[in-house]
Tab-separated table of C-alpha atoms in Angstrom:
chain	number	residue	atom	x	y	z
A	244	UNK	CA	11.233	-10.654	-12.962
A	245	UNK	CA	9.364	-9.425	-9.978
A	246	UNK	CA	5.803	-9.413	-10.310
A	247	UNK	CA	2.985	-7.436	-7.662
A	248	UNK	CA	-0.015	-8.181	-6.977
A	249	UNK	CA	-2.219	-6.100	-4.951
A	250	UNK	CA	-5.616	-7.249	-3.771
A	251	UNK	CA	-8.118	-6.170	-0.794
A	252	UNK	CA	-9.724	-3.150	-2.458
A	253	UNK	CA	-13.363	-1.797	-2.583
A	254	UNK	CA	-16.190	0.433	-2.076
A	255	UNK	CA	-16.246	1.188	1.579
A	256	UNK	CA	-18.158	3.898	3.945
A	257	UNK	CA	-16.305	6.748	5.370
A	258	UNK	CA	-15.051	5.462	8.984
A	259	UNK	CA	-14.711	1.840	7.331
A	260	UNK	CA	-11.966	-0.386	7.043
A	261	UNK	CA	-9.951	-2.263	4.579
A	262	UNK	CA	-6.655	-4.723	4.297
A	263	UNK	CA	-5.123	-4.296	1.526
A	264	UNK	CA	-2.474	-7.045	0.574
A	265	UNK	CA	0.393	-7.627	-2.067
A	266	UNK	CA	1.809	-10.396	-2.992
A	267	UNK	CA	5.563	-10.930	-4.926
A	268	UNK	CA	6.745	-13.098	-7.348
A	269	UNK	CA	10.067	-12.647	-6.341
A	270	UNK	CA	11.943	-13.103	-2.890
A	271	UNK	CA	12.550	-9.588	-2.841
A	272	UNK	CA	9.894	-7.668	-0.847
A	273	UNK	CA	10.869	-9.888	1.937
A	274	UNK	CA	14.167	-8.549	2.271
A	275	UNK	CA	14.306	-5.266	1.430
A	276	UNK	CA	12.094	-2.472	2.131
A	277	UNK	CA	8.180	-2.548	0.857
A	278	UNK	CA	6.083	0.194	0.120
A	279	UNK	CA	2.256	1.324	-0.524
A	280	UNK	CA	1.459	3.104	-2.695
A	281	UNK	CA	-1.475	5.448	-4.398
A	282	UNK	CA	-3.103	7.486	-7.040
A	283	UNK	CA	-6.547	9.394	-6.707
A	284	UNK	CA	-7.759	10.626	-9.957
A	285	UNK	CA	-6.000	13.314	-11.987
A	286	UNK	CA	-3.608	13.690	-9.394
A	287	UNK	CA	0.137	12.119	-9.179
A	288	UNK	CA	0.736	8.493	-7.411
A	289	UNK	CA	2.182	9.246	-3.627
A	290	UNK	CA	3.783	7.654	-0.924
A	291	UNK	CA	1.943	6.601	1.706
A	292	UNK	CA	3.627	3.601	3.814
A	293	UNK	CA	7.024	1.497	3.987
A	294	UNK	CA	8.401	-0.868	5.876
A	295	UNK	CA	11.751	-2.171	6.269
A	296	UNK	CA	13.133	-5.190	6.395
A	297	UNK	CA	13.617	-5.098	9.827
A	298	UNK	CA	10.038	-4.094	10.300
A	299	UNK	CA	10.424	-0.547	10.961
A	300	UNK	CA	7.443	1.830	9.463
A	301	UNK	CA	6.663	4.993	8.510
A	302	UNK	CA	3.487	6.838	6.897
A	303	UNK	CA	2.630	9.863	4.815
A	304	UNK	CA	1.872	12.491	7.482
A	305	UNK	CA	-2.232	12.355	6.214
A	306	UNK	CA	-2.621	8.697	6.902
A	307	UNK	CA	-0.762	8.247	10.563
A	308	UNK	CA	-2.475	7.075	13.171
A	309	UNK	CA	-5.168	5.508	10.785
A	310	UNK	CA	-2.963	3.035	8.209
A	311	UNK	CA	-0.595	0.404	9.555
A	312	UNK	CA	1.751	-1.375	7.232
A	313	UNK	CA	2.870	-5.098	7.731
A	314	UNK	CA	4.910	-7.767	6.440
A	315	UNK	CA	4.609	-11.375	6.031
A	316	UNK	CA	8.480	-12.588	5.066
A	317	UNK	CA	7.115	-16.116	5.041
A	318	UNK	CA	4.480	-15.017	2.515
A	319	UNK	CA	6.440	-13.006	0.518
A	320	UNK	CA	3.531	-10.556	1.363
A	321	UNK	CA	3.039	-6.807	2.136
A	322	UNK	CA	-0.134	-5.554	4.108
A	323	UNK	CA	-1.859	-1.898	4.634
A	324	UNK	CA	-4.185	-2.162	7.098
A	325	UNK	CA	-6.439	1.049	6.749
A	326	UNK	CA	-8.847	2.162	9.602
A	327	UNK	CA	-11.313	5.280	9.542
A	328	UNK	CA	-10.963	5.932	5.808
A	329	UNK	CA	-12.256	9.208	4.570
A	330	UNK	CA	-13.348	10.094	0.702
A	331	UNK	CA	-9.874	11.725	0.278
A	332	UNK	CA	-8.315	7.937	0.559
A	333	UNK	CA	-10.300	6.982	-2.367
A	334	UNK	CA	-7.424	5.847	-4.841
A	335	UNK	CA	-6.004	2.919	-6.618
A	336	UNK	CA	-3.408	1.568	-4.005
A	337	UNK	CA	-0.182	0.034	-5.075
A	338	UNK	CA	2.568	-1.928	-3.978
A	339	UNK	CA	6.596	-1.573	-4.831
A	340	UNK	CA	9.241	-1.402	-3.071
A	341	UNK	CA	10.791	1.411	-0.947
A	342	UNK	CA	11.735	3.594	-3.224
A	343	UNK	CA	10.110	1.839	-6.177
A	344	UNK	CA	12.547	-0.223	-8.195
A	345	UNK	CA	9.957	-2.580	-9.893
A	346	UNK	CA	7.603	-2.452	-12.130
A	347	UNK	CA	3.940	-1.418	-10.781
A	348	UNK	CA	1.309	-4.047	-10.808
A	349	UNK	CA	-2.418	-3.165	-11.380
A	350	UNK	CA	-3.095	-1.874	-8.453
A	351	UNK	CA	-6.646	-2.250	-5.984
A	352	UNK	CA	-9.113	0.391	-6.006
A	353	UNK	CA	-9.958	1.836	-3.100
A	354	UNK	CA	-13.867	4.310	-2.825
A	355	UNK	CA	-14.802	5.938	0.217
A	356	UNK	CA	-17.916	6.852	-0.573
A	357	UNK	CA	-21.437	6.812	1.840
């Protein structure tokens, strides 16, 4: 059984940074596509990154250009790298694969908050 773990999160400043990683049980993230994930409060979880196995990305349209999504095969580990966060990031940021197949882990919170 494939288990995620997601780690990284925190209370950062609007125009801060944060690396958000997850790590698999399983061999599976390696090879097929990964995903981030995340859920603000009262609101419904959302896409917001994948990558492929061949290391092609893509983002949610409101975190382009600030979020960049890697892999680490080796690892077995998925990163979001997220630059110039704003409050409406704030969310608890999950893992899964692309689309989800698994079983969602805890997740890391994420506050953007001054």
């Amino acid at each position: 059984q494939v288990q995620l773990v997601e780690s990284g999160g925190g209370l950062v400043q609007p125009g801060g940074s944060l690396r958000l990683s997850c790590a698999a049980s399983g061999t599976i993230l390696s090879i097929n596509n990964g995903g981030w994930y995340r859920q603000a409060p009262g609101k419904q979880r959302e896409f917001v990154a994948r990558i492929t196995g061949s290391g092609s990305t893509s983002y949610a349209d409101s975190v382009k250009g600030r979020f960049t999504i890697s892999r680490d095969n080796a690892k077995k580990t998925v990163y979001l790298q997220m630059n110039n966060l704003k409050p409406e990031d704030t969310a608890v940021y999950y893992c899964n694969s692309y689309p989800p197949n698994y079983n969602w882990g805890q997740g890391t919170q994420v506050t953007v908050s001054s």
